[in-house]
Amino acid sequence: MKTESWLQCIVPSCGKKYSVKEQRTTCDCGELLDVRYKGAFPESLKETFSERLNHRQNIFNESGVWRYRELINFAGVDTEKPSDYSKKLVSLDGAEGRTKPFHLTRVAEYVGITTDNFWLQFEGDNPTGSFKDNGMATAFTHARMVGAKKVVCASTGNTSSSAAAFAANELDMEAVILVGAGKIAKGKLAQSLAYGAKVLQVKGDFDVAMAMVTALSKQSEIYVVNSLNSFRLEGQKTMMFRVLDYLRWEVPDWIVFPGGNLGNTSAFGKAFMELYAYGWIRKKPRMAVVVAEGAPTLSDLYNELELRWNRGNIDNSIIDEYYGEVDRKGIKAKTRASAIEILKPVNLKKALRTLEFTDGVVTTVPDSDIMDAMAMVSKNGFGCEPASAATVAGTKKLVEQGIIGADETVVGISTGHILKDTAAIVDYHFDPQNRFANTPITVEPDVKEILKLVNV
Ligand code: F0G
């Protein structure tokens, strides 16, 4: 099956189209772009996707991204012909996107929803430990389509780890990453160094590094793999395909996840917009985007200043004024959930579109709730990094507020692995003041004393 695809400005009053063979992140008018498709998307594909779970040693069936290749076919491959698609699609040997939702009894109880109605999908179970691998598979496929050799990103640590790994595995590509000096968790920095990326520690935070990358993107030799790249978001849609596939295409009432640069907010919304347009689903889930109190842009704009997508007629003056004040006052994002320590999310407008389409909500959570929620996920035998726990903290808050009904179905997305930011976890547990602290006990090498401590 083949599909026609193109890039198109997200703002309907512009709507300018470009070829997918172009390497561009924005429209000539300055707005973001979407990958758009024309083709037949028969509902029988649901059956095909399911059959591919028996992958028969085909890595593009094993991949939780390329299993859905018909729905993200900007590379124009023949989706039934391995000799065609295996040359064009980039994969970490089928390892990316092999995730699914799980029931977590203790976490469900913590957030106030019955176990049967609550799932968490652990995208930290991707090969580089975060959801980014979903998007890098498609971003690198496009990079290869346009002959790029040097991929660049700004990062709070996970995008960079993923880009570095994909570049390493592609053999002929180099990853250059810009991170805020001292701003990313050690596990993530370690990955980028180990995978062999060129690591530039920018004096500043993520927003500063992102501004550098946006400026660099004008150079044709530089291929940007931040979520500004519309092709990356195509891969991130597959997280939602896997949720639905697992739930037998029954749409949950809510999807809850953390917001940072708002790539997921954009990608998840687009996934549902498309499936709705294809007639595969008849209900829209409501999206709940959870941001840290110390990085509140989306909440400030959406909840306080009532900024809306408004069918593409956004009041830009609200955004300009908000960022103007941020710059004038020198305000910086600040949260222990370093992955989402972002004040100027590049996908803001696409995120607003998602919120409109899904009747979504935005909520903020303090670091203390994020850290307690992170500890709770681990008390359930699973685990995640701080930013991911915003999902659980946010769900709990929305249930307490009665926005999420206790009898509604909720799928939360956990975005990064427990071992990404071990310092945050150790610090939490070493402080006995914390609600779920499991503080270690220092003992003399004395058998009697140890027996006493273990109550034997
Ligand atoms: N959770 C984790 C673990 C992340 O790494 C990120 C983003 C997010 C949530 C937010 O997702 O940007 O789609 O809204 N990390 C980026 C990075 C910014 O550079 O690794 P988003």
mmCIF file of C-alpha atoms and ligand atoms in Angstrom, residues 130-132 154-160 188 206 226-227 232 236 258-265 339-340 342 385 387-388 415-416, ligand 1:
data_model
loop_
_atom_site.group_PDB
_atom_site.id
_atom_site.type_symbol
_atom_site.label_atom_id
_atom_site.label_comp_id
_atom_site.label_asym_id
_atom_site.label_seq_id
_atom_site.Cartn_x
_atom_site.Cartn_y
_atom_site.Cartn_z
ATOM 1 C CA SER A 130 12.545 7.187 26.845
ATOM 2 C CA PHE A 131 9.661 7.762 24.441
ATOM 3 C CA LYS A 132 11.984 9.683 22.132
ATOM 4 C CA ALA A 154 18.785 20.856 21.861
ATOM 5 C CA SER A 155 17.795 18.691 24.763
ATOM 6 C CA THR A 156 16.956 18.239 28.401
ATOM 7 C CA GLY A 157 18.694 14.889 27.956
ATOM 8 C CA ASN A 158 16.379 12.287 26.453
ATOM 9 C CA THR A 159 16.112 13.612 22.906
ATOM 10 C CA SER A 160 19.895 13.810 22.853
ATOM 11 C CA LYS A 188 21.241 11.054 30.096
ATOM 12 C CA PHE A 206 17.169 24.310 27.502
ATOM 13 C CA ASN A 226 13.884 18.301 17.899
ATOM 14 C CA SER A 227 10.098 17.929 17.941
ATOM 15 C CA ARG A 232 9.557 13.085 14.387
ATOM 16 C CA GLN A 236 5.341 9.692 18.401
ATOM 17 C CA PRO A 258 3.636 15.424 31.000
ATOM 18 C CA GLY A 259 4.180 18.487 28.840
ATOM 19 C CA GLY A 260 7.575 20.022 28.108
ATOM 20 C CA ASN A 261 8.320 21.077 24.548
ATOM 21 C CA LEU A 262 4.774 19.826 23.795
ATOM 22 C CA GLY A 263 5.767 17.370 21.067
ATOM 23 C CA ASN A 264 3.695 14.585 22.595
ATOM 24 C CA THR A 265 0.704 16.852 23.089
ATOM 25 C CA ALA A 339 13.174 16.832 31.413
ATOM 26 C CA ILE A 340 10.291 19.317 31.376
ATOM 27 C CA ILE A 342 11.094 24.407 29.594
ATOM 28 C CA GLU A 385 12.055 9.475 36.093
ATOM 29 C CA ALA A 387 9.036 14.198 34.652
ATOM 30 C CA SER A 388 7.118 11.002 33.932
ATOM 31 C CA THR A 415 7.857 8.909 29.462
ATOM 32 C CA GLY A 416 11.294 8.038 30.862
HETATM 33 N N1 F0G B 1 9.011 13.376 29.770
HETATM 34 C C1 F0G B 1 10.310 13.175 29.516
HETATM 35 C C2 F0G B 1 11.021 12.094 30.236
HETATM 36 C C3 F0G B 1 10.980 13.994 28.578
HETATM 37 O O1 F0G B 1 12.258 13.780 28.312
HETATM 38 C C4 F0G B 1 10.268 15.031 27.938
HETATM 39 C C5 F0G B 1 10.934 15.926 26.993
HETATM 40 C C6 F0G B 1 8.922 15.188 28.256
HETATM 41 C C7 F0G B 1 8.314 14.343 29.171
HETATM 42 C C8 F0G B 1 8.084 16.231 27.610
HETATM 43 O O2 F0G B 1 7.703 15.852 26.333
HETATM 44 O O3 F0G B 1 8.587 17.737 24.999
HETATM 45 O O4 F0G B 1 6.931 16.141 24.060
HETATM 46 O O5 F0G B 1 6.264 17.774 25.803
HETATM 47 N N2 F0G B 1 12.155 15.968 26.792
HETATM 48 C C9 F0G B 1 12.818 16.730 25.756
HETATM 49 C C10 F0G B 1 14.285 16.365 25.662
HETATM 50 C C11 F0G B 1 12.557 18.168 25.828
HETATM 51 O O6 F0G B 1 15.096 17.181 25.206
HETATM 52 O O7 F0G B 1 14.639 15.239 26.000
HETATM 53 P P1 F0G B 1 7.341 16.946 25.214
#
